[in-house]
Every structure is written in C-alpha cells, then in structure tokens.
PDB file of C-alpha atoms in Angstrom:
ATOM      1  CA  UNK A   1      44.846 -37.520-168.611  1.00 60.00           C
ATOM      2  CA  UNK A   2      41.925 -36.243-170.448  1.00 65.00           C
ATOM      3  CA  UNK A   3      40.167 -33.119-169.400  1.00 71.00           C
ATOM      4  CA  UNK A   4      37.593 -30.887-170.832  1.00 84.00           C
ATOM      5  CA  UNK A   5      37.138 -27.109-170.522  1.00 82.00           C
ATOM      6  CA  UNK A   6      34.062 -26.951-169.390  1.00 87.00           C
ATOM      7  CA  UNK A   7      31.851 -29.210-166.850  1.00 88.00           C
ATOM      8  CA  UNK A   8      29.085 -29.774-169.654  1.00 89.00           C
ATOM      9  CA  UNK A   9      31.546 -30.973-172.269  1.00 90.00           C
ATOM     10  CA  UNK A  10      31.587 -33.914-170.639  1.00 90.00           C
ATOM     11  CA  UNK A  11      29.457 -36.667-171.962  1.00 88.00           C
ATOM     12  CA  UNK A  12      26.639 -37.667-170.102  1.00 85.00           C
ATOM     13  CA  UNK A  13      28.217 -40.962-169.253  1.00 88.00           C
ATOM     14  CA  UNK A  14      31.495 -40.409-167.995  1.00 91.00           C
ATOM     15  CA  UNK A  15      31.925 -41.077-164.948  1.00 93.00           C
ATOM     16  CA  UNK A  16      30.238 -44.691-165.037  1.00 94.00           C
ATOM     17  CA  UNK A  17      32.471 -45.185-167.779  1.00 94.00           C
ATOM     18  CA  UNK A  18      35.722 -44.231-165.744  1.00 95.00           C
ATOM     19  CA  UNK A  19      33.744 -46.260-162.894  1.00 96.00           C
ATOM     20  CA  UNK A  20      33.603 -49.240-164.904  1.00 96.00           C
ATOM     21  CA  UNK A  21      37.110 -48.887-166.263  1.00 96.00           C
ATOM     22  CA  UNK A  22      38.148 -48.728-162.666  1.00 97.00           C
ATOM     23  CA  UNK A  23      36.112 -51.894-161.601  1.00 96.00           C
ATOM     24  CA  UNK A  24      37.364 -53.985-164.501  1.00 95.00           C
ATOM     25  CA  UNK A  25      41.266 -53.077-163.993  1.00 94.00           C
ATOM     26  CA  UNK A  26      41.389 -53.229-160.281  1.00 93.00           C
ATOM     27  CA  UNK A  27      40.648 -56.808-159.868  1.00 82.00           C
ATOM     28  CA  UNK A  28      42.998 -58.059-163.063  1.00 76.00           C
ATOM     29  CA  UNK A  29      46.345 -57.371-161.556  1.00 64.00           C
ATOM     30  CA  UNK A  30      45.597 -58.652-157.755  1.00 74.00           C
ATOM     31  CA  UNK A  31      49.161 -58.987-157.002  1.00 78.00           C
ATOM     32  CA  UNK A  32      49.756 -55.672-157.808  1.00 86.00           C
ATOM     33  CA  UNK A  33      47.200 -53.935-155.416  1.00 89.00           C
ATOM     34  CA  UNK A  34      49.091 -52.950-153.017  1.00 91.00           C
ATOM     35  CA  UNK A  35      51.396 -50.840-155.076  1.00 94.00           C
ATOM     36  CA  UNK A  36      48.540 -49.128-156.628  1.00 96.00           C
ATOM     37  CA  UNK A  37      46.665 -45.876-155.195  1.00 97.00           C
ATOM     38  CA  UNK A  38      43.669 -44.136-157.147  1.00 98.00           C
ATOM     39  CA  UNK A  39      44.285 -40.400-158.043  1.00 97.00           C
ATOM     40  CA  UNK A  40      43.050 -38.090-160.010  1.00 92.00           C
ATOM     41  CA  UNK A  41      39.292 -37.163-160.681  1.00 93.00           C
ATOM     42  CA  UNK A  42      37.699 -40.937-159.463  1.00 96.00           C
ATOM     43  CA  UNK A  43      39.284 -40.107-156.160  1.00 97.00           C
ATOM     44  CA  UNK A  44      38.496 -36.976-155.989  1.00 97.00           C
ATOM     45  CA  UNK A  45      34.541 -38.604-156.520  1.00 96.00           C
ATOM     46  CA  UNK A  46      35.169 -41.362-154.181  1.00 98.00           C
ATOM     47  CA  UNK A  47      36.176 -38.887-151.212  1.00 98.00           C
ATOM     48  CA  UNK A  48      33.235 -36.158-151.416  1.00 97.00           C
ATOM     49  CA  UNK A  49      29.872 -36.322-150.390  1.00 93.00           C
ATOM     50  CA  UNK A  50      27.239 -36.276-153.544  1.00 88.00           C
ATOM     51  CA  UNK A  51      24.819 -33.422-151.578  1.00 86.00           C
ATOM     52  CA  UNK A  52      27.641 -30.416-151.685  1.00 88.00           C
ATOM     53  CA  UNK A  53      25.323 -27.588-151.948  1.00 86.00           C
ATOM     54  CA  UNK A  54      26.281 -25.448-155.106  1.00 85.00           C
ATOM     55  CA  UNK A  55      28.540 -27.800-156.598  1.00 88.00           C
ATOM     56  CA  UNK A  56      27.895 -30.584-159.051  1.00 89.00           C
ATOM     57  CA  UNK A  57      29.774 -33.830-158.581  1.00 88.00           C
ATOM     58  CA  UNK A  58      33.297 -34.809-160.159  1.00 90.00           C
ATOM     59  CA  UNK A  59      33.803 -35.728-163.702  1.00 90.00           C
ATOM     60  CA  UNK A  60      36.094 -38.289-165.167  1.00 91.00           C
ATOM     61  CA  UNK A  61      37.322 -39.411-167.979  1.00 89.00           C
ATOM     62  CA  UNK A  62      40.164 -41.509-167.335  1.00 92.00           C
ATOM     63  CA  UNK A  63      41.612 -43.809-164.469  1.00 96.00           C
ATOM     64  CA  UNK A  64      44.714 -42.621-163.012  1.00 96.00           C
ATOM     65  CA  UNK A  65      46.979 -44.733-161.077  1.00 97.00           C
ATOM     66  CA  UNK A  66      50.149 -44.041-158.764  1.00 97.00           C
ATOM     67  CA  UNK A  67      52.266 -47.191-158.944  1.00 96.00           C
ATOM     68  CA  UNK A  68      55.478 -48.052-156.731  1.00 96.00           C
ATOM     69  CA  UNK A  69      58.531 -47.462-158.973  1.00 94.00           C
ATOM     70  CA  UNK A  70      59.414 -51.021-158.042  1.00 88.00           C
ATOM     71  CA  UNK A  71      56.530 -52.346-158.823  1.00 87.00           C
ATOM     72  CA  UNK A  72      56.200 -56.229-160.305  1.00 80.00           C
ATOM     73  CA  UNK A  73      54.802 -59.046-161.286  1.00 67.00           C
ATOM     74  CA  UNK A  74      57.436 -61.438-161.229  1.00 65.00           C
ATOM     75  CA  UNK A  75      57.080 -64.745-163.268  1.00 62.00           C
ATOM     76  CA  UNK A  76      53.068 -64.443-163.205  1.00 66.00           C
ATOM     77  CA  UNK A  77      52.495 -61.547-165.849  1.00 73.00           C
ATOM     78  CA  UNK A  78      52.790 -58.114-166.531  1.00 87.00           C
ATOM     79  CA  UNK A  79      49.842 -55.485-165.831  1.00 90.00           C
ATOM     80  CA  UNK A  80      50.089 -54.614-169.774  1.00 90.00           C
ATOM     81  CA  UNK A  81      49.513 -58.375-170.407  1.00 89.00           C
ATOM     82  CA  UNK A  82      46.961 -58.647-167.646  1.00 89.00           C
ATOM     83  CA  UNK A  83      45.091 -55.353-168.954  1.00 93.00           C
ATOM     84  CA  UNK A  84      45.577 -56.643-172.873  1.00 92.00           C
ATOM     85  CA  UNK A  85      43.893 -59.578-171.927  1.00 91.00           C
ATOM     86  CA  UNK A  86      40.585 -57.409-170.787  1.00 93.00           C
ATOM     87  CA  UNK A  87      40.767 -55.447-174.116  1.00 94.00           C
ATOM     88  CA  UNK A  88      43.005 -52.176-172.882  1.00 95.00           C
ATOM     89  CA  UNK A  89      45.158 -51.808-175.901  1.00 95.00           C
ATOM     90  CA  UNK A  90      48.431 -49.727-176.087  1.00 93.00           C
ATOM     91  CA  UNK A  91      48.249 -45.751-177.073  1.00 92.00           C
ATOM     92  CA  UNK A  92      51.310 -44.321-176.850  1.00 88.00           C
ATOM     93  CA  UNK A  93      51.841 -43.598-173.073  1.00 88.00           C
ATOM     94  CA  UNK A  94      48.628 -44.899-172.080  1.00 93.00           C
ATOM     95  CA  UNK A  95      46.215 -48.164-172.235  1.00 96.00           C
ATOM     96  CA  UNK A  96      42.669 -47.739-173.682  1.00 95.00           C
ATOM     97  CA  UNK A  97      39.534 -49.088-174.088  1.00 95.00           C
ATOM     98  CA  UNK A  98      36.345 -48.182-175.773  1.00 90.00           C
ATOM     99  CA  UNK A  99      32.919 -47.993-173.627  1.00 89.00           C
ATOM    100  CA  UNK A 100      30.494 -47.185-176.443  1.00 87.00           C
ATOM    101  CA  UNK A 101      31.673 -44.617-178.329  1.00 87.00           C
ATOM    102  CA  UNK A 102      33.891 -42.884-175.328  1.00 90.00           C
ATOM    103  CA  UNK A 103      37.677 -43.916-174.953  1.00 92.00           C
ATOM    104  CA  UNK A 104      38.566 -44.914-171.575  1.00 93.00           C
ATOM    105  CA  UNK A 105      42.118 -44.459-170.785  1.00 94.00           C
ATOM    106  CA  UNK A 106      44.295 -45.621-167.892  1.00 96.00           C
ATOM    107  CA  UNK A 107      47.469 -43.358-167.123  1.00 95.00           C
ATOM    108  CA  UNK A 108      49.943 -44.534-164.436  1.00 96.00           C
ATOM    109  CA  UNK A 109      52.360 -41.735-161.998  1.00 97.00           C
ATOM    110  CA  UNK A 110      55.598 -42.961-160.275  1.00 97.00           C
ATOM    111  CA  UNK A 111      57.821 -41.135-158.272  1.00 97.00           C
ATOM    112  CA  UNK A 112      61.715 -41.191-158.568  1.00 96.00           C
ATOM    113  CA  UNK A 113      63.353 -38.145-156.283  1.00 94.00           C
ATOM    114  CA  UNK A 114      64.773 -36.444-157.055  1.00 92.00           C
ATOM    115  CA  UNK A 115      63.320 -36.760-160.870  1.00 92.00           C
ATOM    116  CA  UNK A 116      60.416 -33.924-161.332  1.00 90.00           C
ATOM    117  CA  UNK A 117      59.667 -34.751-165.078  1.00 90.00           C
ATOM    118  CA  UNK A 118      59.853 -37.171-166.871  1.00 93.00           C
ATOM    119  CA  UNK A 119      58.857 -41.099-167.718  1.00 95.00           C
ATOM    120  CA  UNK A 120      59.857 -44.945-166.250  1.00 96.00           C
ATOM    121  CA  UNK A 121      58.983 -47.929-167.014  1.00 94.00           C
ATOM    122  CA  UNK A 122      57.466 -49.797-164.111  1.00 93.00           C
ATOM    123  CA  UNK A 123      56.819 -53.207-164.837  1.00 90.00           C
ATOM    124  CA  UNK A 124      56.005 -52.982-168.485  1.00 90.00           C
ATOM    125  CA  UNK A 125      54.215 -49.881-168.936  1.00 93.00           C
ATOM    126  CA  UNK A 126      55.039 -46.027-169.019  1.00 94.00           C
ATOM    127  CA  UNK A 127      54.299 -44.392-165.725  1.00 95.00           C
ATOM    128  CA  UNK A 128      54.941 -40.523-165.696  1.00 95.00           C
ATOM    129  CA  UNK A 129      57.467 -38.928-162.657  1.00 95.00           C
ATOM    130  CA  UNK A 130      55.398 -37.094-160.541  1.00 95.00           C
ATOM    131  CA  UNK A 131      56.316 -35.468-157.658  1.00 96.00           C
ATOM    132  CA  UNK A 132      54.099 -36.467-154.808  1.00 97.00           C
ATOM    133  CA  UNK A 133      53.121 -40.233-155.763  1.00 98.00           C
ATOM    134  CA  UNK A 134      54.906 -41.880-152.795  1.00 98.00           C
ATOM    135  CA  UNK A 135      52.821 -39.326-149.979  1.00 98.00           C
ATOM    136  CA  UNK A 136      49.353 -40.487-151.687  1.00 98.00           C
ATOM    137  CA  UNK A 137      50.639 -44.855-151.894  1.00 98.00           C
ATOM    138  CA  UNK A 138      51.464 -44.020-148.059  1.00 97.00           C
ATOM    139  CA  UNK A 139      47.893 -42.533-147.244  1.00 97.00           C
ATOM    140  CA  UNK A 140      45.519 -45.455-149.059  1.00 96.00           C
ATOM    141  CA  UNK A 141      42.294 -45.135-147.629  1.00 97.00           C
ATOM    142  CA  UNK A 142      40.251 -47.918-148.430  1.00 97.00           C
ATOM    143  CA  UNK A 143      37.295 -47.227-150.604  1.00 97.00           C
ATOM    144  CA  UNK A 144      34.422 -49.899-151.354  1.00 97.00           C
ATOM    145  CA  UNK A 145      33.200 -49.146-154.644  1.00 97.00           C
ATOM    146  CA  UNK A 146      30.234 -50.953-156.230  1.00 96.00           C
ATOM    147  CA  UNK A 147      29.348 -50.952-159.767  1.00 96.00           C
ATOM    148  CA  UNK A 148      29.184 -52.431-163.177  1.00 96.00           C
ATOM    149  CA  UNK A 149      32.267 -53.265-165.135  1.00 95.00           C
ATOM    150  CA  UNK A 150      32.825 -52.810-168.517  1.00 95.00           C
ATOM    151  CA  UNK A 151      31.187 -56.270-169.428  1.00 94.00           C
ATOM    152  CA  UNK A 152      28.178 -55.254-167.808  1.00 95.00           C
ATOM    153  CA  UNK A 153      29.081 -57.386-164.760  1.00 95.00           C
ATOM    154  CA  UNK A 154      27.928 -56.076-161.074  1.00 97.00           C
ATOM    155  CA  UNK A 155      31.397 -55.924-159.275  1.00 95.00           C
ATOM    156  CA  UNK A 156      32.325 -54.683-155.738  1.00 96.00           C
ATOM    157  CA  UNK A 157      35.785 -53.540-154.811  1.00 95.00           C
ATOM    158  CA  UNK A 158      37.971 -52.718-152.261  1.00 96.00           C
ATOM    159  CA  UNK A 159      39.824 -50.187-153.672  1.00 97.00           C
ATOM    160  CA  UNK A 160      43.245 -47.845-152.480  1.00 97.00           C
ATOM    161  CA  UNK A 161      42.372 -44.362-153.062  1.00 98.00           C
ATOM    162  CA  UNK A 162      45.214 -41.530-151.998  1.00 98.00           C
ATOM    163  CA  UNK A 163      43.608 -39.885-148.552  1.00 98.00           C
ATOM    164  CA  UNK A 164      42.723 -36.290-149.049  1.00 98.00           C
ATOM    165  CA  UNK A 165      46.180 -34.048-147.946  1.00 98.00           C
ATOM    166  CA  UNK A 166      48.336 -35.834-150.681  1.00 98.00           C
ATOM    167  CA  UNK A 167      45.432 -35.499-153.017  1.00 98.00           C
ATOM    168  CA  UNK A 168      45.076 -31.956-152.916  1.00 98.00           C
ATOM    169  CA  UNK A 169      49.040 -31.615-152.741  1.00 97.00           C
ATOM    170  CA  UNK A 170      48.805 -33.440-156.702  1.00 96.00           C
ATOM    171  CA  UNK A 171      45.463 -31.601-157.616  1.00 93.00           C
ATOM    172  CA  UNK A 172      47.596 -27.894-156.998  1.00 93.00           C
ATOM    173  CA  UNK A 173      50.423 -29.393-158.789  1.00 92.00           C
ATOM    174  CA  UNK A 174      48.520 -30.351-161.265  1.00 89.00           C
ATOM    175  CA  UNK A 175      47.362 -26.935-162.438  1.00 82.00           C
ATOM    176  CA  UNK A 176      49.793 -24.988-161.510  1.00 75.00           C
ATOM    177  CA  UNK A 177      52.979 -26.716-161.014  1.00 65.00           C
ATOM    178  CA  UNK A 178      56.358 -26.940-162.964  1.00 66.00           C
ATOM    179  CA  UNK A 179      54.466 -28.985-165.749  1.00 64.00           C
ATOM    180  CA  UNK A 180      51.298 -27.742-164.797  1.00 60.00           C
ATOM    181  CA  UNK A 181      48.509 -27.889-167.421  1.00 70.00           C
ATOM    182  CA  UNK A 182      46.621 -25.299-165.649  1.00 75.00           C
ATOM    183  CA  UNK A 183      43.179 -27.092-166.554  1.00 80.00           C
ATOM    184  CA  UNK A 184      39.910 -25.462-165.239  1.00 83.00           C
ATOM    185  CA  UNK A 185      39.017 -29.075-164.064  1.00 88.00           C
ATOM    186  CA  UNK A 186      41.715 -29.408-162.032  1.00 88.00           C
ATOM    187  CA  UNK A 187      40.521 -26.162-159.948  1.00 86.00           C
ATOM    188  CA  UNK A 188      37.639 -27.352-159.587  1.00 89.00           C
ATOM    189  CA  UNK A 189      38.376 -30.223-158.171  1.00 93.00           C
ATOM    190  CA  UNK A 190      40.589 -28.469-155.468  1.00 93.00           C
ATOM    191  CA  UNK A 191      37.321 -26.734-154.869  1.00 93.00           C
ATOM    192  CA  UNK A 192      35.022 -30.031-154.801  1.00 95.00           C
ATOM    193  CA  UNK A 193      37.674 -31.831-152.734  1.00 96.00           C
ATOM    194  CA  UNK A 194      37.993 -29.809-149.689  1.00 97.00           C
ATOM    195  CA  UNK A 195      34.097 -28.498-149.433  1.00 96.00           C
ATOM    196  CA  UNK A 196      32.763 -31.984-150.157  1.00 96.00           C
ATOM    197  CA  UNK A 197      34.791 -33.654-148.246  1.00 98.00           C
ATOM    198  CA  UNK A 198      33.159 -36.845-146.588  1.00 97.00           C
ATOM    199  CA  UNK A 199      34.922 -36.250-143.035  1.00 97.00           C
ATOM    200  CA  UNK A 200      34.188 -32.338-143.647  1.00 97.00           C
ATOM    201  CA  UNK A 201      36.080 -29.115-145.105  1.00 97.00           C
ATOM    202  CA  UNK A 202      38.165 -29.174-141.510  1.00 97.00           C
ATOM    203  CA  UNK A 203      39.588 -32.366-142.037  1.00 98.00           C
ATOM    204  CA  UNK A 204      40.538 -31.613-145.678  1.00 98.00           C
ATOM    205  CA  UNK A 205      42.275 -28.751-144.479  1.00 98.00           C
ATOM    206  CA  UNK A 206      44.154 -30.203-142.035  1.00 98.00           C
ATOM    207  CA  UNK A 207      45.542 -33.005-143.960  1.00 98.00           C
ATOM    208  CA  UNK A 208      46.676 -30.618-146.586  1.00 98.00           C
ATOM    209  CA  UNK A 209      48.406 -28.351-143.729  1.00 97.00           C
ATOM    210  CA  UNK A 210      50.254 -31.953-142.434  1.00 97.00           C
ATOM    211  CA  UNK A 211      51.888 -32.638-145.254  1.00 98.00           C
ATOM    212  CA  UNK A 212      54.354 -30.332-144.801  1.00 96.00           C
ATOM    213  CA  UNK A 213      55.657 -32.188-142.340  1.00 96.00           C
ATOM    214  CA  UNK A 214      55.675 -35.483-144.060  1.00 97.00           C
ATOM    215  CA  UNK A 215      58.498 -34.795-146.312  1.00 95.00           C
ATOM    216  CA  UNK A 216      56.352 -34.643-149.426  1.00 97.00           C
ATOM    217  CA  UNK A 217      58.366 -33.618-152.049  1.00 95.00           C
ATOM    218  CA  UNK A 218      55.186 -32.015-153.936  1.00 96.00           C
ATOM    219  CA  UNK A 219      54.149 -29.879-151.360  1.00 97.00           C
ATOM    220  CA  UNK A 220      56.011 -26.588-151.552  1.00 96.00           C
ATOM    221  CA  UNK A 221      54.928 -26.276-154.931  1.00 94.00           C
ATOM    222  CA  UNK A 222      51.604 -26.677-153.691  1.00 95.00           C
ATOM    223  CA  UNK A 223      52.071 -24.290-151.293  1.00 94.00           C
ATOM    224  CA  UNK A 224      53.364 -21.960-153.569  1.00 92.00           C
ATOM    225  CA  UNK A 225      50.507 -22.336-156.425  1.00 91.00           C
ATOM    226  CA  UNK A 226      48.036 -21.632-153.620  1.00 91.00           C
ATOM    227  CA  UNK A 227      49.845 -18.016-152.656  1.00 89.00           C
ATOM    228  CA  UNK A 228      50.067 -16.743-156.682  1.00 85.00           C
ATOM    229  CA  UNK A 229      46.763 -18.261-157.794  1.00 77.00           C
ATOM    230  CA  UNK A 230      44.037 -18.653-154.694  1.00 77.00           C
ATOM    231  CA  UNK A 231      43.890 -15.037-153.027  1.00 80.00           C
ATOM    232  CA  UNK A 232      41.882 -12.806-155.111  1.00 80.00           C
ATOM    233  CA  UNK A 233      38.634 -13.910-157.246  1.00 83.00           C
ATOM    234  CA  UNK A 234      40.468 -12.192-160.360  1.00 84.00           C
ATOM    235  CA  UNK A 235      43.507 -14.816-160.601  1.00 80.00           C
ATOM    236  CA  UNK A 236      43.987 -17.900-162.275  1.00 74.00           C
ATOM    237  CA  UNK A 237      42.687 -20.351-160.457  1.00 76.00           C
ATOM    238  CA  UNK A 238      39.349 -19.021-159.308  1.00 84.00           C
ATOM    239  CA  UNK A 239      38.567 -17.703-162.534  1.00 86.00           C
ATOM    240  CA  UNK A 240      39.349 -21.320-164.376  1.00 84.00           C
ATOM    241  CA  UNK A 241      37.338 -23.202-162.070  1.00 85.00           C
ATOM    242  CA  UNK A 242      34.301 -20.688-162.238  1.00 87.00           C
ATOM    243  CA  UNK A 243      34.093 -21.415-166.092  1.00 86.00           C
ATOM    244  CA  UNK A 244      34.576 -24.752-165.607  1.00 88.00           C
ATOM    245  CA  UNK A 245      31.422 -24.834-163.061  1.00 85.00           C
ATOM    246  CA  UNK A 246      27.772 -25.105-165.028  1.00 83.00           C
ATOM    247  CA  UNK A 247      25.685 -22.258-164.352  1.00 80.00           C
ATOM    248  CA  UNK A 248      24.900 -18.594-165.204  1.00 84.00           C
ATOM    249  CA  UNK A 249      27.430 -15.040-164.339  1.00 84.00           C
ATOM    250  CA  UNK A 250      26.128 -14.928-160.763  1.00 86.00           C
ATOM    251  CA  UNK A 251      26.662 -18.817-160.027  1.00 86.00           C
ATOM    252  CA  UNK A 252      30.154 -18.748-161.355  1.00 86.00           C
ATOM    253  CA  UNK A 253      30.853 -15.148-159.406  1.00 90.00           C
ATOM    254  CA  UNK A 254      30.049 -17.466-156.128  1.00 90.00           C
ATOM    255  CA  UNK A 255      31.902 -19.667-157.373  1.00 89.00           C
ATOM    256  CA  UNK A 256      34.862 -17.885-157.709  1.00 89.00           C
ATOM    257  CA  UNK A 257      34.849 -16.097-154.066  1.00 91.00           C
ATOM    258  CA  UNK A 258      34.395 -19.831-152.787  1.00 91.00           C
ATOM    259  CA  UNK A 259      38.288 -20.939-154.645  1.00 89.00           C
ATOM    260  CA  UNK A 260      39.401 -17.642-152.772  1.00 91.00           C
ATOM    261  CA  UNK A 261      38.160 -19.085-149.512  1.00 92.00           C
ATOM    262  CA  UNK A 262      39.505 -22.420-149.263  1.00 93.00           C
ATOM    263  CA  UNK A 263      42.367 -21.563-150.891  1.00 92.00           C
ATOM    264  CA  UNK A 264      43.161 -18.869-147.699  1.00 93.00           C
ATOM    265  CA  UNK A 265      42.253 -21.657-145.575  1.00 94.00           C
ATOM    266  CA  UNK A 266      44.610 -24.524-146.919  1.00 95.00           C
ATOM    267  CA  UNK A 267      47.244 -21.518-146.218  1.00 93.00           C
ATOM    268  CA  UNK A 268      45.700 -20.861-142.953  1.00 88.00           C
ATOM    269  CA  UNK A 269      45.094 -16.809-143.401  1.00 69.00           C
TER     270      UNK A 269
END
C-alpha cells in the first residue's frame, strides 16, 4: 500500500491512474467477483460526495482488494495469470503495472481468525491477514464506476466496494492498530469518510457504531485507536491528518478540531 506524507505529494494523476488500474483488473477475473470487495483509498473515493466543504477529495495510489481466503479459480486460471496477461507483473507481495511514469500496484487482504498478522496464499497470490476483511466482503455495496482503463478504453463497472462501518473499522486499524503504519493519509481518510459521506455523516456513524455487534473481529481495536488518538486536537491522529490536508496553519488548525469531532462521535460522547 503506497502512501505519501503529504496530500500534495501526490502526483497530479493519481487517482485516474488507481481508477484505471481498478477498471482494467475488475473485469479480468469475472469468476472471482464475488469474492472480491474494494478497500482502501478508491473506496474511500467511491463512497464520499466530491463537494465536502473544506476537504479535498481522496488520493490513491494503489488498488486494494479483500479476497475470500477460499478464494479460486478452479481449472479456468489463476488471478496472477489473468492479471499477467493485462501486463501486472509480480513485485514481491504485490502485482504492478506502469501508467506513464507512476507504478500502479494491486495489494490483496484476507482474513484467517484468529490470525492478526501475517500472509496466505489465496489462489496464487500473497494476500496479507487482516483483521476485519470478512465484515467489509459481507457489506458490498455496489458501486458503478465509469472510466478509462489503462489501454485508454472507456469501461463501466459494477464494482463491490466494502459499505462504510467496516471501512472505517480497517481505516482506524490501519493507522493505529497492532501493525498500524500510523500514516497521515490514513487519518485523513477517517476524516473524508464519515463527513463526505454520500448517505451523510449520520449514517457513517451509525454503521461504524453497528459493527460492534456484528462480531467484527477488527473492531475493538478500532474502538480503542479512536479513545487514545481522536479526543484532543494535540494527539496523533488529528495532528497527522492536519499535515496531511493542503492548506495554510489556520486551515490545518480546523482541520484538526474537525478529527476531534467525528472521532467523539464514532464513540458517541
């Protein structure tokens, strides 16, 4: 998963890039579709509103994927052959492919309780354990995405993206959870997510609140990442994704009290 500090350090292009990434690999392994669910920083784009006042869009770099453990393809292919075949080549881990001069990776997350860390193989390629995976395959919302592909193609897709509660539970892990990378994207996004939310801020919050009830594996940490990093504009979290955000001392002050605020509200104080 490939992040940047800052919100300017991405290039200009990024997130058509991920975009067209995205619409070439969905369509190649059709058989797998329905044991694949878009996370990350595309869904995070995909489920807010482009109008949030204040707050620039999402950024992306990279396609990331939560697969079924079980996941295959049988006697018709594997998704590393299927992928191979579009030009995503093995690195390490991961599959890339170049879009100009920016490298476009796809990264794939299973779950395997009660594994917290860790790597499987699902099908043929390297998915990472990741507590949390299995709430955001059960909560696909369908997403049509149009776009070009990475031939230059116009595409449309109907494409599983994890619905907003288990998204936020993985965004919280993300930064601040046992192998948390504590990225000042990754704040941000928890910020972008709930206030741009297309059904509204409520609804955000509420679906984060549910999971607790859903047996998500991912969500105490959550819970707990929000109570030592959310409640005062001087911790972690709010100050990351305040230098992550582009603008001047005052803008990134605002900033700051608005991580406080929705992060008291996913709590509910």
């Amino acid at each position: 998963m490939t992040k940047f500090g800052k919100f300017d350090d991405y290039p200009p292009r990024s997130l058509e890039a991920a975009e067209a990434a995205l619409l070439t690999a969905w369509r190649s392994p059709e058989r797998y579709q329905d044991d694949l669910v878009l996370v990350g920083g595309l869904a995070v784009h995909y489920l807010t509103r482009r109008d949030v006042p204040g707050l620039p869009g999402a950024v992306a770099l990279d396609v990331d994927f939560g697969i079924t453990l079980g996941a295959s393809g049988g006697q018709y292919g594997t998704i590393k052959t299927n992928l191979g075949g579009l030009g995503f080549a093995s690195e390490g881990n991961r599959l890339v492919r170049k879009f100009g001069s920016i490298a476009l990776y796809l990264d794939f997350l299973t779950e395997d309780p009660p594994s917290t860390t860790g790597a499987r193989v699902v099908d043929d390629v390297i998915a990472s354990v990741i507590p949390g995976v299995n709430r955001a395959l059960a909560s696909r919302r369908m997403v049509t995405v149009r776009g070009r592909d990475l031939y230059g193609s116009e595409q449309t897709c109907i494409v599983a993206v994890a619905g907003i509660g288990p998204l936020l539970v993985l965004k919280l892990n993300a930064f601040g959870g046992p192998t948390g990378r504590r990225s000042p994207k990754d704040a941000y996004d928890v910020l972008l997510a709930v206030t741009g939310f297309i059904d509204g801020p409520e609804a955000a919050v509420a679906s984060f609140r549910a999971e607790k009830d859903t047996g998500n594996l991912a969500y105490a940490t959550a819970l707990a990442v929000l109570h030592s990093d959310f409640f005062e504009t001087s911790q972690d979290r709010p100050v990351r994704a305040a230098e992550f955000y582009p603008g001047d001392a005052a803008d990134r002050g605002r900033v700051r009290e608005q991580v406080v605020t929705v992060g008291r509200l996913l709590v509910g104080t």
